[in-house]
Amino acid sequence: MGFRQDHLLGIEPLAPDEIQEILDLADDYVALSRSDDKHSDALAGLTQINMFFENSTRTQASFELAGKRLGADVMNMSLAASSIKKGETLIDTAMTLNAMRPDLLVVRHPHSGAVDLLAQKVNCAVLNAGDGQHEHPTQALLDALTIRRKKGRLHRLSIAICGDIAHSRVARSNLILLGKMENRIRLVGPPTLIPAGMADLGCEVYEDMAEGLRDVDVVMMLRLQKERMDGGFIPSEREYYHLYGLDAEKLAHAKEDAIVMHPGPMNRGVEIDGALADDINRSVIQEQVEMGVSVRMAAMDLLARNLKRRRQAA
Amino acid sequence: MSAFTLTNARLIDPETGEESLGGITVEDGVITARHEGAPPADAGTVTECNGLCLAPGIVDIGVKVCEPGERHKESFGSAGQAAAAGGVTTIVTRPDTTPVIDTPETLEFVIRRAREAAPVRVLPMATLTKNREGREMTEIGFLMDTGAVAFSDGDHVVTNTKVLVRALTYARARGALVIGHIQEPVLSAGAAVTSGKFASLRGLPGVSPMAERMGLDRDVALLEMTGAAYHIDQITTARALPALERAKANGLDITAGVSIHHLTLNEFDVADYRTFFKVKPPLRSEDDRVAVVGAVASGLIDVICSMHTPQDEESKRLPYEAAASGAVGLQTLLPAAMRLVHSGDMTLAQLWRALSLNPARRLGLACGRLSEGAPADLVLFDPDAPFVLDRANLLSKSKNTPFDEARMQGRVRATWVAGRQVHGDAL
């Protein structure tokens, strides 16, 4: 069947075979990225614009590097402070950029659904680099690649997603992806940070870390989104760390070979113990960052192939 | 005006709750006679209705006409045309305009503009508090003398209960009807959808449906204190219904409405962030929808309204959270409401009790009935005629309908206001 998408707006529209195809290609790009000649011409001649309506260092750098390794002309736009302040609407901004004939638009926006809206108005391939509290598909894909490489498979694993799930687009995309690949998913966190209706979506919800981590294969920690805490979701950071921060003691409830993941940037001493985060025997946080570049290379490559096919057909 | 008679129509009588085949005679804007079978001899011009439904015109409480302030979204002319085309013969307008309708002077402007431009009856509301700020009550007496039929701060909740108690007490003394929005404002702040599975998956800020129960409980307590006449603009959740039932059983002067959108759509219709489905309060779960439909059928909810809220394209073409709330509904109210009949949830007479009779009674109007002596505010419609709605064909200046491209059944053929035909081909 092959990868059939025009855009990568979320994990939700992807079929399992499409997810596997992205990961398979990403494996190749891991090899490329580890070689001395890190260059391919897969995106040669194409223009990639990174539009970030919300500040980001890591994700933007990862997309930029991915595009450059594949030979695209990459432009970065930080829009958190520019035209939006001048009253230009999202759609006008998109139309303006569209007129400059980009081929790949990488978009991050603080509002859920904003990237979908933008994708309806442009005629290039759009990648969602995080929209509000909705989805962050490339993060879920890089997590999946990391798990697949560490565990040898991406199905029938028991995976705990822990912490601030309510404010996390990473959690949503992971939940959908890992569910599609038939894993057992647990959500662990204080009830104020677990969104409503989660038990209906086929997850097991735990309010206690020891119970939630029992015998899991993978522990995914989430960043406590302090900047989004407008209403006192937790009493204090130290109480949060005491109850929900991952340390060696809590991790002991998981399987002996359980891996520890975190999408970054970390709040050391809030959701994760610093020493544990640096423990190369358990923590795969650095691998996640590495996989991020390769997964984004793969996603952009596949989207660009479909884009060229569409343009030839037209 | 000369007499005319409509004959061979399916008469929908919300007063008796019955349907019958027959006709009516209209003279000087008033229904003067009803007949079964052949029309009487001295009936003036006789028009054959071919078995189409004839019902009292709809009385729509809570219509936003964007005059003054935003005439590009909706004017009295365009809203009036849309109403006539939708079988709505009386629109009760909201005062949440720019500026708000909180003085007799601005109210006079609205009344004058409505008289000049609208082909249907327009009854304006004024605000309960000055500038809808919830701090000082408006000149309820003067405003009533000028023509205000009810007092409402729209979707602003008067949070200061001392102010509200005084306003309700004063309104009771003047015999004024107060219309309230019962969504508890702090819990509702920032919400774009109803909390639950859908909100969580879409990553949108949600409000618990409990916010409605909380607001209702507060207002019921204040009505017990004050004895004021109170109408809830929209009640949309199953959990609020028992509280309404108790309040009515306890003899409080309370009635409730619901918008057609909450009766025919649910939260999942928002789908991929479709902002035309963003309304206030947000669309609810299917369980809630079914419960409020049942409450309309049983009579617990008194009134169905369109909650007509025009928004231009610019305020809707935004990310869901940032987009404006509201949907137009004057022209789609009747065909959308017919879904409740076609689904078997209620009879036409039950439906018209909520569309015409109850809102008219609540406002002390003589219309809303098919009886002799009632004003000849009438709608003739085909209950089954199918069509696909094209929003471009709506007569409102704003086209923000959630029913664009929806399959609907039920078309208005003609509308009369005080015996004058305001919509439809010559019959």
PDB file of C-alpha atoms in Angstrom, chain B residues 202-405:
ATOM      1  CA  ARG B 202      -8.769  17.013  20.449  1.00  0.00           C
ATOM      2  CA  GLY B 203      -6.706  18.737  23.123  1.00  0.00           C
ATOM      3  CA  LEU B 204      -9.312  21.471  23.585  1.00  0.00           C
ATOM      4  CA  PRO B 205     -10.118  23.129  26.908  1.00  0.00           C
ATOM      5  CA  GLY B 206     -13.379  21.709  28.210  1.00  0.00           C
ATOM      6  CA  VAL B 207     -15.972  22.650  30.781  1.00  0.00           C
ATOM      7  CA  SER B 208     -17.737  20.072  32.895  1.00  0.00           C
ATOM      8  CA  PRO B 209     -21.479  19.877  32.181  1.00  0.00           C
ATOM      9  CA  MET B 210     -21.825  20.333  35.945  1.00  0.00           C
ATOM     10  CA  ALA B 211     -21.252  24.084  35.452  1.00  0.00           C
ATOM     11  CA  GLU B 212     -24.829  24.323  34.205  1.00  0.00           C
ATOM     12  CA  ARG B 213     -26.280  22.565  37.260  1.00  0.00           C
ATOM     13  CA  MET B 214     -24.252  24.828  39.551  1.00  0.00           C
ATOM     14  CA  GLY B 215     -25.539  27.992  37.886  1.00  0.00           C
ATOM     15  CA  LEU B 216     -29.113  26.729  37.932  1.00  0.00           C
ATOM     16  CA  ASP B 217     -28.955  25.803  41.612  1.00  0.00           C
ATOM     17  CA  ARG B 218     -27.763  29.296  42.475  1.00  0.00           C
ATOM     18  CA  ASP B 219     -30.451  31.027  40.470  1.00  0.00           C
ATOM     19  CA  VAL B 220     -33.202  28.800  41.828  1.00  0.00           C
ATOM     20  CA  ALA B 221     -32.158  29.760  45.358  1.00  0.00           C
ATOM     21  CA  LEU B 222     -32.334  33.444  44.406  1.00  0.00           C
ATOM     22  CA  LEU B 223     -35.789  32.952  42.881  1.00  0.00           C
ATOM     23  CA  GLU B 224     -36.967  31.413  46.145  1.00  0.00           C
ATOM     24  CA  MET B 225     -35.767  34.586  47.850  1.00  0.00           C
ATOM     25  CA  THR B 226     -37.229  37.055  45.378  1.00  0.00           C
ATOM     26  CA  GLY B 227     -40.176  35.450  43.595  1.00  0.00           C
ATOM     27  CA  ALA B 228     -39.101  36.942  40.277  1.00  0.00           C
ATOM     28  CA  ALA B 229     -40.258  35.681  36.885  1.00  0.00           C
ATOM     29  CA  TYR B 230     -37.274  33.920  35.334  1.00  0.00           C
ATOM     30  CA  HIS B 231     -36.548  32.204  32.063  1.00  0.00           C
ATOM     31  CA  ILE B 232     -33.385  30.155  31.466  1.00  0.00           C
ATOM     32  CA  ASP B 233     -32.018  30.992  28.023  1.00  0.00           C
ATOM     33  CA  GLN B 234     -30.651  27.504  27.420  1.00  0.00           C
ATOM     34  CA  ILE B 235     -30.650  24.337  29.466  1.00  0.00           C
ATOM     35  CA  THR B 236     -28.574  21.686  27.746  1.00  0.00           C
ATOM     36  CA  THR B 237     -27.541  18.928  30.150  1.00  0.00           C
ATOM     37  CA  ALA B 238     -29.266  15.939  31.698  1.00  0.00           C
ATOM     38  CA  ARG B 239     -27.910  16.732  35.147  1.00  0.00           C
ATOM     39  CA  ALA B 240     -29.621  20.123  35.297  1.00  0.00           C
ATOM     40  CA  LEU B 241     -33.072  18.794  34.453  1.00  0.00           C
ATOM     41  CA  PRO B 242     -34.058  17.382  37.876  1.00  0.00           C
ATOM     42  CA  ALA B 243     -33.220  20.747  39.460  1.00  0.00           C
ATOM     43  CA  LEU B 244     -35.488  22.492  36.961  1.00  0.00           C
ATOM     44  CA  GLU B 245     -38.242  19.982  37.642  1.00  0.00           C
ATOM     45  CA  ARG B 246     -38.003  20.556  41.398  1.00  0.00           C
ATOM     46  CA  ALA B 247     -38.041  24.321  40.975  1.00  0.00           C
ATOM     47  CA  LYS B 248     -41.199  24.100  38.890  1.00  0.00           C
ATOM     48  CA  ALA B 249     -42.814  21.684  41.336  1.00  0.00           C
ATOM     49  CA  ASN B 250     -42.062  24.119  44.140  1.00  0.00           C
ATOM     50  CA  GLY B 251     -44.115  26.726  42.359  1.00  0.00           C
ATOM     51  CA  LEU B 252     -41.348  29.088  41.276  1.00  0.00           C
ATOM     52  CA  ASP B 253     -42.083  31.267  38.261  1.00  0.00           C
ATOM     53  CA  ILE B 254     -39.407  29.598  36.144  1.00  0.00           C
ATOM     54  CA  THR B 255     -39.327  28.443  32.547  1.00  0.00           C
ATOM     55  CA  ALA B 256     -36.523  27.180  30.349  1.00  0.00           C
ATOM     56  CA  GLY B 257     -35.434  27.205  26.747  1.00  0.00           C
ATOM     57  CA  VAL B 258     -32.988  25.221  24.662  1.00  0.00           C
ATOM     58  CA  SER B 259     -31.354  26.025  21.348  1.00  0.00           C
ATOM     59  CA  ILE B 260     -32.122  23.936  18.308  1.00  0.00           C
ATOM     60  CA  HIS B 261     -28.412  23.175  17.997  1.00  0.00           C
ATOM     61  CA  HIS B 262     -28.294  21.416  21.347  1.00  0.00           C
ATOM     62  CA  LEU B 263     -31.341  19.385  20.318  1.00  0.00           C
ATOM     63  CA  THR B 264     -29.976  18.208  17.001  1.00  0.00           C
ATOM     64  CA  LEU B 265     -26.166  18.130  17.287  1.00  0.00           C
ATOM     65  CA  ASN B 266     -23.657  16.742  19.749  1.00  0.00           C
ATOM     66  CA  GLU B 267     -20.019  17.349  20.681  1.00  0.00           C
ATOM     67  CA  PHE B 268     -18.689  14.932  18.074  1.00  0.00           C
ATOM     68  CA  ASP B 269     -20.101  17.125  15.298  1.00  0.00           C
ATOM     69  CA  VAL B 270     -17.195  19.485  15.978  1.00  0.00           C
ATOM     70  CA  ALA B 271     -15.067  16.749  14.384  1.00  0.00           C
ATOM     71  CA  ASP B 272     -11.872  18.272  12.957  1.00  0.00           C
ATOM     72  CA  TYR B 273     -12.187  21.640  14.668  1.00  0.00           C
ATOM     73  CA  ARG B 274     -15.165  22.891  12.666  1.00  0.00           C
ATOM     74  CA  THR B 275     -15.718  26.308  14.165  1.00  0.00           C
ATOM     75  CA  PHE B 276     -19.281  26.690  12.835  1.00  0.00           C
ATOM     76  CA  PHE B 277     -20.158  24.156  15.529  1.00  0.00           C
ATOM     77  CA  LYS B 278     -18.718  26.333  18.268  1.00  0.00           C
ATOM     78  CA  VAL B 279     -21.666  27.616  20.286  1.00  0.00           C
ATOM     79  CA  LYS B 280     -22.202  28.755  23.828  1.00  0.00           C
ATOM     80  CA  PRO B 281     -22.643  26.692  25.943  1.00  0.00           C
ATOM     81  CA  PRO B 282     -20.681  24.116  23.919  1.00  0.00           C
ATOM     82  CA  LEU B 283     -22.383  21.170  22.246  1.00  0.00           C
ATOM     83  CA  ARG B 284     -22.938  18.320  24.692  1.00  0.00           C
ATOM     84  CA  SER B 285     -22.706  14.547  24.764  1.00  0.00           C
ATOM     85  CA  GLU B 286     -25.272  12.439  22.943  1.00  0.00           C
ATOM     86  CA  ASP B 287     -26.723  11.365  26.314  1.00  0.00           C
ATOM     87  CA  ASP B 288     -27.361  15.004  27.168  1.00  0.00           C
ATOM     88  CA  ARG B 289     -28.884  15.689  23.768  1.00  0.00           C
ATOM     89  CA  VAL B 290     -31.300  12.801  24.124  1.00  0.00           C
ATOM     90  CA  ALA B 291     -32.240  13.936  27.638  1.00  0.00           C
ATOM     91  CA  VAL B 292     -33.059  17.504  26.595  1.00  0.00           C
ATOM     92  CA  VAL B 293     -35.072  16.286  23.599  1.00  0.00           C
ATOM     93  CA  GLY B 294     -37.087  14.174  26.035  1.00  0.00           C
ATOM     94  CA  ALA B 295     -37.543  17.181  28.305  1.00  0.00           C
ATOM     95  CA  VAL B 296     -38.952  19.236  25.423  1.00  0.00           C
ATOM     96  CA  ALA B 297     -41.360  16.428  24.554  1.00  0.00           C
ATOM     97  CA  SER B 298     -42.522  16.145  28.171  1.00  0.00           C
ATOM     98  CA  GLY B 299     -42.913  19.906  28.502  1.00  0.00           C
ATOM     99  CA  LEU B 300     -40.268  20.281  31.218  1.00  0.00           C
ATOM    100  CA  ILE B 301     -38.301  22.477  28.814  1.00  0.00           C
ATOM    101  CA  ASP B 302     -40.771  25.066  27.602  1.00  0.00           C
ATOM    102  CA  VAL B 303     -39.158  26.785  24.659  1.00  0.00           C
ATOM    103  CA  ILE B 304     -37.020  25.975  21.627  1.00  0.00           C
ATOM    104  CA  CYS B 305     -35.066  28.896  20.217  1.00  0.00           C
ATOM    105  CA  SER B 306     -32.549  29.374  17.436  1.00  0.00           C
ATOM    106  CA  MET B 307     -30.057  31.353  19.577  1.00  0.00           C
ATOM    107  CA  HIS B 308     -29.371  33.111  16.294  1.00  0.00           C
ATOM    108  CA  THR B 309     -25.852  34.543  16.585  1.00  0.00           C
ATOM    109  CA  PRO B 310     -24.358  35.911  13.366  1.00  0.00           C
ATOM    110  CA  GLN B 311     -20.565  35.852  13.058  1.00  0.00           C
ATOM    111  CA  ASP B 312     -18.585  36.925  10.040  1.00  0.00           C
ATOM    112  CA  GLU B 313     -16.121  34.665   8.262  1.00  0.00           C
ATOM    113  CA  GLU B 314     -13.129  36.388   9.831  1.00  0.00           C
ATOM    114  CA  SER B 315     -14.182  35.588  13.374  1.00  0.00           C
ATOM    115  CA  LYS B 316     -14.774  31.929  12.474  1.00  0.00           C
ATOM    116  CA  ARG B 317     -11.735  31.243  10.257  1.00  0.00           C
ATOM    117  CA  LEU B 318      -9.453  30.875  13.246  1.00  0.00           C
ATOM    118  CA  PRO B 319      -8.134  28.029  15.356  1.00  0.00           C
ATOM    119  CA  TYR B 320     -11.053  26.541  17.327  1.00  0.00           C
ATOM    120  CA  GLU B 321     -10.117  28.051  20.687  1.00  0.00           C
ATOM    121  CA  ALA B 322      -9.702  31.515  19.201  1.00  0.00           C
ATOM    122  CA  ALA B 323     -12.814  31.439  17.004  1.00  0.00           C
ATOM    123  CA  ALA B 324     -16.009  33.259  17.970  1.00  0.00           C
ATOM    124  CA  SER B 325     -18.990  31.339  19.354  1.00  0.00           C
ATOM    125  CA  GLY B 326     -22.448  31.246  17.876  1.00  0.00           C
ATOM    126  CA  ALA B 327     -24.437  30.078  14.895  1.00  0.00           C
ATOM    127  CA  VAL B 328     -27.170  31.604  12.776  1.00  0.00           C
ATOM    128  CA  GLY B 329     -30.479  29.789  13.060  1.00  0.00           C
ATOM    129  CA  LEU B 330     -33.525  31.832  12.068  1.00  0.00           C
ATOM    130  CA  GLN B 331     -33.882  30.216   8.687  1.00  0.00           C
ATOM    131  CA  THR B 332     -32.884  26.696   9.700  1.00  0.00           C
ATOM    132  CA  LEU B 333     -34.872  26.494  12.933  1.00  0.00           C
ATOM    133  CA  LEU B 334     -37.953  24.932  11.376  1.00  0.00           C
ATOM    134  CA  PRO B 335     -36.303  22.295   9.169  1.00  0.00           C
ATOM    135  CA  ALA B 336     -33.838  21.404  11.944  1.00  0.00           C
ATOM    136  CA  ALA B 337     -36.684  21.119  14.452  1.00  0.00           C
ATOM    137  CA  MET B 338     -38.516  18.845  12.026  1.00  0.00           C
ATOM    138  CA  ARG B 339     -35.760  16.305  12.678  1.00  0.00           C
ATOM    139  CA  LEU B 340     -37.310  15.841  16.127  1.00  0.00           C
ATOM    140  CA  VAL B 341     -40.642  14.983  14.516  1.00  0.00           C
ATOM    141  CA  HIS B 342     -39.185  12.758  11.813  1.00  0.00           C
ATOM    142  CA  SER B 343     -37.205  10.876  14.447  1.00  0.00           C
ATOM    143  CA  GLY B 344     -40.424  10.174  16.353  1.00  0.00           C
ATOM    144  CA  ASP B 345     -39.371  12.120  19.440  1.00  0.00           C
ATOM    145  CA  MET B 346     -42.411  14.397  19.403  1.00  0.00           C
ATOM    146  CA  THR B 347     -45.526  15.305  17.459  1.00  0.00           C
ATOM    147  CA  LEU B 348     -45.882  18.456  15.413  1.00  0.00           C
ATOM    148  CA  ALA B 349     -48.257  19.859  18.027  1.00  0.00           C
ATOM    149  CA  GLN B 350     -45.736  19.166  20.802  1.00  0.00           C
ATOM    150  CA  LEU B 351     -43.020  20.813  18.744  1.00  0.00           C
ATOM    151  CA  TRP B 352     -45.148  23.890  18.098  1.00  0.00           C
ATOM    152  CA  ARG B 353     -45.969  24.195  21.758  1.00  0.00           C
ATOM    153  CA  ALA B 354     -42.241  24.867  22.264  1.00  0.00           C
ATOM    154  CA  LEU B 355     -41.745  26.935  19.107  1.00  0.00           C
ATOM    155  CA  SER B 356     -44.793  29.200  19.337  1.00  0.00           C
ATOM    156  CA  LEU B 357     -47.290  28.777  22.126  1.00  0.00           C
ATOM    157  CA  ASN B 358     -45.014  28.640  25.162  1.00  0.00           C
ATOM    158  CA  PRO B 359     -42.676  31.493  24.184  1.00  0.00           C
ATOM    159  CA  ALA B 360     -45.712  33.671  23.344  1.00  0.00           C
ATOM    160  CA  ARG B 361     -47.340  32.883  26.674  1.00  0.00           C
ATOM    161  CA  ARG B 362     -44.159  33.520  28.575  1.00  0.00           C
ATOM    162  CA  LEU B 363     -43.964  36.994  27.077  1.00  0.00           C
ATOM    163  CA  GLY B 364     -47.680  37.642  27.473  1.00  0.00           C
ATOM    164  CA  LEU B 365     -48.307  37.745  23.727  1.00  0.00           C
ATOM    165  CA  ALA B 366     -51.586  36.884  22.035  1.00  0.00           C
ATOM    166  CA  CYS B 367     -49.907  35.039  19.163  1.00  0.00           C
ATOM    167  CA  GLY B 368     -48.673  31.475  19.082  1.00  0.00           C
ATOM    168  CA  ARG B 369     -52.191  30.047  18.651  1.00  0.00           C
ATOM    169  CA  LEU B 370     -54.546  29.077  15.827  1.00  0.00           C
ATOM    170  CA  SER B 371     -57.692  30.064  17.722  1.00  0.00           C
ATOM    171  CA  GLU B 372     -60.285  32.607  16.773  1.00  0.00           C
ATOM    172  CA  GLY B 373     -59.187  36.035  17.899  1.00  0.00           C
ATOM    173  CA  ALA B 374     -55.476  35.274  17.724  1.00  0.00           C
ATOM    174  CA  PRO B 375     -53.261  37.392  15.458  1.00  0.00           C
ATOM    175  CA  ALA B 376     -52.838  35.842  12.028  1.00  0.00           C
ATOM    176  CA  ASP B 377     -49.137  35.096  12.441  1.00  0.00           C
ATOM    177  CA  LEU B 378     -48.900  31.920  10.409  1.00  0.00           C
ATOM    178  CA  VAL B 379     -46.479  29.567   8.726  1.00  0.00           C
ATOM    179  CA  LEU B 380     -47.425  27.174   5.939  1.00  0.00           C
ATOM    180  CA  PHE B 381     -44.873  24.430   5.420  1.00  0.00           C
ATOM    181  CA  ASP B 382     -44.249  21.092   3.802  1.00  0.00           C
ATOM    182  CA  PRO B 383     -43.050  18.830   6.625  1.00  0.00           C
ATOM    183  CA  ASP B 384     -41.432  16.270   4.348  1.00  0.00           C
ATOM    184  CA  ALA B 385     -39.875  18.218   1.474  1.00  0.00           C
ATOM    185  CA  PRO B 386     -36.201  17.208   1.374  1.00  0.00           C
ATOM    186  CA  PHE B 387     -33.347  19.525   0.520  1.00  0.00           C
ATOM    187  CA  VAL B 388     -29.633  19.957   1.041  1.00  0.00           C
ATOM    188  CA  LEU B 389     -28.823  23.220   2.753  1.00  0.00           C
ATOM    189  CA  ASP B 390     -26.445  25.557   0.955  1.00  0.00           C
ATOM    190  CA  ARG B 391     -25.351  28.266   3.335  1.00  0.00           C
ATOM    191  CA  ALA B 392     -24.898  30.698   0.470  1.00  0.00           C
ATOM    192  CA  ASN B 393     -28.680  30.718   0.117  1.00  0.00           C
ATOM    193  CA  LEU B 394     -29.303  31.950   3.658  1.00  0.00           C
ATOM    194  CA  LEU B 395     -30.716  35.458   3.821  1.00  0.00           C
ATOM    195  CA  SER B 396     -28.760  36.406   6.931  1.00  0.00           C
ATOM    196  CA  LYS B 397     -25.712  38.531   6.193  1.00  0.00           C
ATOM    197  CA  SER B 398     -23.626  36.009   8.115  1.00  0.00           C
ATOM    198  CA  LYS B 399     -23.661  32.423   6.896  1.00  0.00           C
ATOM    199  CA  ASN B 400     -22.250  30.671   9.954  1.00  0.00           C
ATOM    200  CA  THR B 401     -24.606  27.712  10.059  1.00  0.00           C
ATOM    201  CA  PRO B 402     -23.592  24.259  11.299  1.00  0.00           C
ATOM    202  CA  PHE B 403     -26.132  22.784   8.864  1.00  0.00           C
ATOM    203  CA  ASP B 404     -24.203  23.662   5.684  1.00  0.00           C
ATOM    204  CA  GLU B 405     -24.558  20.749   3.261  1.00  0.00           C
TER     205      GLU B 405
END
